């Protein structure tokens, strides 16, 4: 049996929130509330959902940038939350991140050579000469010129800055890259170039991606499977073709409806969705989407649905899943 490169088991991240006014004590903001999934080596799993659903928090606890409240994360069979300092250091060589904003994630006081060399310096890889050779090779790999080696980040365009960030992520030869909204700050034409670059790198180096995004049109282009997140929970997981052809969960359908159509003559059919996203501090009982769901019944409001298998390629957390297929 082939083991996944990353396995997440009932992962939770709660933040204490002090209330004001007459209410005393602390409550909990449930940013990530019991998510489980697997990523196989060489594939791209997209994690999608609205802003505030917990995607970026998931990234932090998956990389152990923050400690999880509970749950487990296994990388190549090893629990990252039981790793000692040396094991964790090795894990961070193998798992890298590409951030959303290609400007704020780069030190404005550093030149490109310093930015890309930093991971090599921290992990004590190579000497000054070999590090420079590595940086120039990585710059060429991501589509940057060698004569840009000693420029500062502000001298580059947004797309070029993101290429610098990608080169930095590749410096330690990782096997897993978590890309957190890597193209959302870029123009559409530049988005396509960066996405194609990521796909080329994956093919050439056998990389595995967790691709975090709110843009389903981007996700459709790059992912093999999609996990849909709402208010800290996973509500649907399916391979990309199945999800776009036959989404099961009403929230997934709502996200599909939000994708702009390229033909202005086609009228989009919208569901009867109403209401605002509830607070993660005090989420609804039962299904968290029930206050906004046009199909919700009493059981939806009272009993939390489990993420169950709908067919060979699809799971959904919906009491009405059988009726909505």
JSON list of C-alpha atoms in Angstrom, two decimals, residues 191-308:
[
{"chain": "A", "resi": 191, "resn": "UNK", "atom": "CA", "xyz": [-1.08, 34.34, -12.70]},
{"chain": "A", "resi": 192, "resn": "UNK", "atom": "CA", "xyz": [-1.08, 31.99, -15.68]},
{"chain": "A", "resi": 193, "resn": "UNK", "atom": "CA", "xyz": [2.69, 32.29, -16.07]},
{"chain": "A", "resi": 194, "resn": "UNK", "atom": "CA", "xyz": [3.34, 31.50, -12.40]},
{"chain": "A", "resi": 195, "resn": "UNK", "atom": "CA", "xyz": [0.89, 28.58, -12.41]},
{"chain": "A", "resi": 196, "resn": "UNK", "atom": "CA", "xyz": [2.55, 27.12, -15.49]},
{"chain": "A", "resi": 197, "resn": "UNK", "atom": "CA", "xyz": [5.93, 27.53, -13.80]},
{"chain": "A", "resi": 198, "resn": "UNK", "atom": "CA", "xyz": [4.71, 25.67, -10.71]},
{"chain": "A", "resi": 199, "resn": "UNK", "atom": "CA", "xyz": [3.40, 22.83, -12.88]},
{"chain": "A", "resi": 200, "resn": "UNK", "atom": "CA", "xyz": [6.69, 22.60, -14.81]},
{"chain": "A", "resi": 201, "resn": "UNK", "atom": "CA", "xyz": [8.66, 22.48, -11.57]},
{"chain": "A", "resi": 202, "resn": "UNK", "atom": "CA", "xyz": [6.38, 19.78, -10.21]},
{"chain": "A", "resi": 203, "resn": "UNK", "atom": "CA", "xyz": [6.85, 17.66, -13.30]},
{"chain": "A", "resi": 204, "resn": "UNK", "atom": "CA", "xyz": [10.63, 18.15, -13.38]},
{"chain": "A", "resi": 205, "resn": "UNK", "atom": "CA", "xyz": [11.33, 17.64, -9.69]},
{"chain": "A", "resi": 206, "resn": "UNK", "atom": "CA", "xyz": [8.46, 15.41, -8.51]},
{"chain": "A", "resi": 207, "resn": "UNK", "atom": "CA", "xyz": [7.15, 18.04, -6.10]},
{"chain": "A", "resi": 208, "resn": "UNK", "atom": "CA", "xyz": [4.00, 17.65, -4.03]},
{"chain": "A", "resi": 209, "resn": "UNK", "atom": "CA", "xyz": [1.81, 20.72, -3.54]},
{"chain": "A", "resi": 210, "resn": "UNK", "atom": "CA", "xyz": [-0.79, 21.80, -1.02]},
{"chain": "A", "resi": 211, "resn": "UNK", "atom": "CA", "xyz": [-2.26, 24.72, -2.94]},
{"chain": "A", "resi": 212, "resn": "UNK", "atom": "CA", "xyz": [-4.32, 27.09, -0.77]},
{"chain": "A", "resi": 213, "resn": "UNK", "atom": "CA", "xyz": [-6.71, 29.38, -2.64]},
{"chain": "A", "resi": 214, "resn": "UNK", "atom": "CA", "xyz": [-10.13, 30.99, -2.70]},
{"chain": "A", "resi": 215, "resn": "UNK", "atom": "CA", "xyz": [-10.18, 31.11, -6.53]},
{"chain": "A", "resi": 216, "resn": "UNK", "atom": "CA", "xyz": [-11.74, 27.98, -8.00]},
{"chain": "A", "resi": 217, "resn": "UNK", "atom": "CA", "xyz": [-10.84, 28.93, -11.56]},
{"chain": "A", "resi": 218, "resn": "UNK", "atom": "CA", "xyz": [-7.16, 28.84, -10.54]},
{"chain": "A", "resi": 219, "resn": "UNK", "atom": "CA", "xyz": [-7.66, 25.61, -8.59]},
{"chain": "A", "resi": 220, "resn": "UNK", "atom": "CA", "xyz": [-9.25, 23.91, -11.57]},
{"chain": "A", "resi": 221, "resn": "UNK", "atom": "CA", "xyz": [-6.14, 24.64, -13.62]},
{"chain": "A", "resi": 222, "resn": "UNK", "atom": "CA", "xyz": [-3.53, 23.26, -11.22]},
{"chain": "A", "resi": 223, "resn": "UNK", "atom": "CA", "xyz": [-5.02, 20.69, -8.82]},
{"chain": "A", "resi": 224, "resn": "UNK", "atom": "CA", "xyz": [-5.57, 16.93, -8.92]},
{"chain": "A", "resi": 225, "resn": "UNK", "atom": "CA", "xyz": [-7.95, 16.96, -5.94]},
{"chain": "A", "resi": 226, "resn": "UNK", "atom": "CA", "xyz": [-9.80, 19.66, -4.04]},
{"chain": "A", "resi": 227, "resn": "UNK", "atom": "CA", "xyz": [-10.68, 19.92, -0.33]},
{"chain": "A", "resi": 228, "resn": "UNK", "atom": "CA", "xyz": [-13.38, 22.49, 0.43]},
{"chain": "A", "resi": 229, "resn": "UNK", "atom": "CA", "xyz": [-13.21, 24.20, 3.83]},
{"chain": "A", "resi": 230, "resn": "UNK", "atom": "CA", "xyz": [-15.93, 26.14, 5.64]},
{"chain": "A", "resi": 231, "resn": "UNK", "atom": "CA", "xyz": [-15.64, 27.70, 9.11]},
{"chain": "A", "resi": 232, "resn": "UNK", "atom": "CA", "xyz": [-12.79, 25.43, 10.23]},
{"chain": "A", "resi": 233, "resn": "UNK", "atom": "CA", "xyz": [-14.28, 22.20, 8.81]},
{"chain": "A", "resi": 234, "resn": "UNK", "atom": "CA", "xyz": [-13.81, 20.23, 5.61]},
{"chain": "A", "resi": 235, "resn": "UNK", "atom": "CA", "xyz": [-17.18, 19.87, 3.89]},
{"chain": "A", "resi": 236, "resn": "UNK", "atom": "CA", "xyz": [-16.15, 18.12, 0.67]},
{"chain": "A", "resi": 237, "resn": "UNK", "atom": "CA", "xyz": [-13.12, 16.38, -0.85]},
{"chain": "A", "resi": 238, "resn": "UNK", "atom": "CA", "xyz": [-13.07, 15.13, -4.43]},
{"chain": "A", "resi": 239, "resn": "UNK", "atom": "CA", "xyz": [-10.87, 14.82, -7.47]},
{"chain": "A", "resi": 240, "resn": "UNK", "atom": "CA", "xyz": [-10.97, 18.00, -9.52]},
{"chain": "A", "resi": 241, "resn": "UNK", "atom": "CA", "xyz": [-12.98, 16.68, -12.46]},
{"chain": "A", "resi": 242, "resn": "UNK", "atom": "CA", "xyz": [-15.63, 15.15, -10.21]},
{"chain": "A", "resi": 243, "resn": "UNK", "atom": "CA", "xyz": [-15.94, 18.26, -8.05]},
{"chain": "A", "resi": 244, "resn": "UNK", "atom": "CA", "xyz": [-16.46, 20.61, -10.97]},
{"chain": "A", "resi": 245, "resn": "UNK", "atom": "CA", "xyz": [-18.79, 18.24, -12.80]},
{"chain": "A", "resi": 246, "resn": "UNK", "atom": "CA", "xyz": [-20.96, 17.23, -9.82]},
{"chain": "A", "resi": 247, "resn": "UNK", "atom": "CA", "xyz": [-20.40, 19.09, -6.55]},
{"chain": "A", "resi": 248, "resn": "UNK", "atom": "CA", "xyz": [-22.41, 17.61, -3.68]},
{"chain": "A", "resi": 249, "resn": "UNK", "atom": "CA", "xyz": [-22.24, 20.02, -0.75]},
{"chain": "A", "resi": 250, "resn": "UNK", "atom": "CA", "xyz": [-24.39, 23.19, -1.06]},
{"chain": "A", "resi": 251, "resn": "UNK", "atom": "CA", "xyz": [-21.41, 25.33, -0.02]},
{"chain": "A", "resi": 252, "resn": "UNK", "atom": "CA", "xyz": [-19.30, 23.88, -2.82]},
{"chain": "A", "resi": 253, "resn": "UNK", "atom": "CA", "xyz": [-22.12, 24.67, -5.24]},
{"chain": "A", "resi": 254, "resn": "UNK", "atom": "CA", "xyz": [-22.18, 28.25, -3.95]},
{"chain": "A", "resi": 255, "resn": "UNK", "atom": "CA", "xyz": [-18.45, 28.58, -4.61]},
{"chain": "A", "resi": 256, "resn": "UNK", "atom": "CA", "xyz": [-18.97, 27.25, -8.13]},
{"chain": "A", "resi": 257, "resn": "UNK", "atom": "CA", "xyz": [-21.64, 29.87, -8.77]},
{"chain": "A", "resi": 258, "resn": "UNK", "atom": "CA", "xyz": [-19.18, 32.60, -7.80]},
{"chain": "A", "resi": 259, "resn": "UNK", "atom": "CA", "xyz": [-16.84, 31.71, -10.70]},
{"chain": "A", "resi": 260, "resn": "UNK", "atom": "CA", "xyz": [-17.29, 34.42, -13.38]},
{"chain": "A", "resi": 261, "resn": "UNK", "atom": "CA", "xyz": [-18.49, 33.14, -16.74]},
{"chain": "A", "resi": 262, "resn": "UNK", "atom": "CA", "xyz": [-16.46, 34.26, -19.78]},
{"chain": "A", "resi": 263, "resn": "UNK", "atom": "CA", "xyz": [-19.61, 34.75, -21.88]},
{"chain": "A", "resi": 264, "resn": "UNK", "atom": "CA", "xyz": [-21.67, 37.80, -20.79]},
{"chain": "A", "resi": 265, "resn": "UNK", "atom": "CA", "xyz": [-24.72, 36.53, -22.71]},
{"chain": "A", "resi": 266, "resn": "UNK", "atom": "CA", "xyz": [-25.05, 33.53, -20.38]},
{"chain": "A", "resi": 267, "resn": "UNK", "atom": "CA", "xyz": [-27.17, 34.20, -17.31]},
{"chain": "A", "resi": 268, "resn": "UNK", "atom": "CA", "xyz": [-25.92, 32.54, -14.16]},
{"chain": "A", "resi": 269, "resn": "UNK", "atom": "CA", "xyz": [-28.36, 30.60, -12.01]},
{"chain": "A", "resi": 270, "resn": "UNK", "atom": "CA", "xyz": [-27.85, 31.42, -8.33]},
{"chain": "A", "resi": 271, "resn": "UNK", "atom": "CA", "xyz": [-28.96, 29.33, -5.35]},
{"chain": "A", "resi": 272, "resn": "UNK", "atom": "CA", "xyz": [-31.14, 30.66, -2.57]},
{"chain": "A", "resi": 273, "resn": "UNK", "atom": "CA", "xyz": [-28.14, 31.38, -0.36]},
{"chain": "A", "resi": 274, "resn": "UNK", "atom": "CA", "xyz": [-28.64, 34.03, 2.33]},
{"chain": "A", "resi": 275, "resn": "UNK", "atom": "CA", "xyz": [-26.93, 35.32, 5.46]},
{"chain": "A", "resi": 276, "resn": "UNK", "atom": "CA", "xyz": [-23.39, 36.02, 6.62]},
{"chain": "A", "resi": 277, "resn": "UNK", "atom": "CA", "xyz": [-20.63, 33.62, 7.65]},
{"chain": "A", "resi": 278, "resn": "UNK", "atom": "CA", "xyz": [-21.14, 32.81, 11.37]},
{"chain": "A", "resi": 279, "resn": "UNK", "atom": "CA", "xyz": [-18.46, 33.59, 13.93]},
{"chain": "A", "resi": 280, "resn": "UNK", "atom": "CA", "xyz": [-15.86, 30.85, 14.52]},
{"chain": "A", "resi": 281, "resn": "UNK", "atom": "CA", "xyz": [-16.00, 31.81, 18.21]},
{"chain": "A", "resi": 282, "resn": "UNK", "atom": "CA", "xyz": [-19.58, 30.59, 18.47]},
{"chain": "A", "resi": 283, "resn": "UNK", "atom": "CA", "xyz": [-20.27, 28.37, 15.43]},
{"chain": "A", "resi": 284, "resn": "UNK", "atom": "CA", "xyz": [-23.79, 27.01, 14.83]},
{"chain": "A", "resi": 285, "resn": "UNK", "atom": "CA", "xyz": [-24.75, 23.61, 16.18]},
{"chain": "A", "resi": 286, "resn": "UNK", "atom": "CA", "xyz": [-25.15, 20.79, 13.71]},
{"chain": "A", "resi": 287, "resn": "UNK", "atom": "CA", "xyz": [-23.89, 21.62, 10.24]},
{"chain": "A", "resi": 288, "resn": "UNK", "atom": "CA", "xyz": [-22.04, 24.94, 10.30]},
{"chain": "A", "resi": 289, "resn": "UNK", "atom": "CA", "xyz": [-23.44, 25.84, 6.91]},
{"chain": "A", "resi": 290, "resn": "UNK", "atom": "CA", "xyz": [-27.07, 25.22, 7.92]},
{"chain": "A", "resi": 291, "resn": "UNK", "atom": "CA", "xyz": [-27.96, 28.88, 8.71]},
{"chain": "A", "resi": 292, "resn": "UNK", "atom": "CA", "xyz": [-27.16, 29.80, 5.09]},
{"chain": "A", "resi": 293, "resn": "UNK", "atom": "CA", "xyz": [-28.21, 26.58, 3.35]},
{"chain": "A", "resi": 294, "resn": "UNK", "atom": "CA", "xyz": [-31.47, 26.62, 1.34]},
{"chain": "A", "resi": 295, "resn": "UNK", "atom": "CA", "xyz": [-31.82, 22.83, 1.82]},
{"chain": "A", "resi": 296, "resn": "UNK", "atom": "CA", "xyz": [-31.31, 22.70, 5.61]},
{"chain": "A", "resi": 297, "resn": "UNK", "atom": "CA", "xyz": [-33.69, 20.60, 7.72]},
{"chain": "A", "resi": 298, "resn": "UNK", "atom": "CA", "xyz": [-33.96, 19.97, 11.46]},
{"chain": "A", "resi": 299, "resn": "UNK", "atom": "CA", "xyz": [-31.29, 17.27, 11.46]},
{"chain": "A", "resi": 300, "resn": "UNK", "atom": "CA", "xyz": [-28.88, 19.69, 9.77]},
{"chain": "A", "resi": 301, "resn": "UNK", "atom": "CA", "xyz": [-29.35, 22.19, 12.58]},
{"chain": "A", "resi": 302, "resn": "UNK", "atom": "CA", "xyz": [-29.01, 19.61, 15.35]},
{"chain": "A", "resi": 303, "resn": "UNK", "atom": "CA", "xyz": [-26.51, 16.94, 14.28]},
{"chain": "A", "resi": 304, "resn": "UNK", "atom": "CA", "xyz": [-23.06, 17.64, 12.87]},
{"chain": "A", "resi": 305, "resn": "UNK", "atom": "CA", "xyz": [-22.61, 15.66, 9.62]},
{"chain": "A", "resi": 306, "resn": "UNK", "atom": "CA", "xyz": [-19.58, 13.42, 9.17]},
{"chain": "A", "resi": 307, "resn": "UNK", "atom": "CA", "xyz": [-17.35, 13.52, 6.11]},
{"chain": "A", "resi": 308, "resn": "UNK", "atom": "CA", "xyz": [-18.50, 10.32, 4.38]}
]
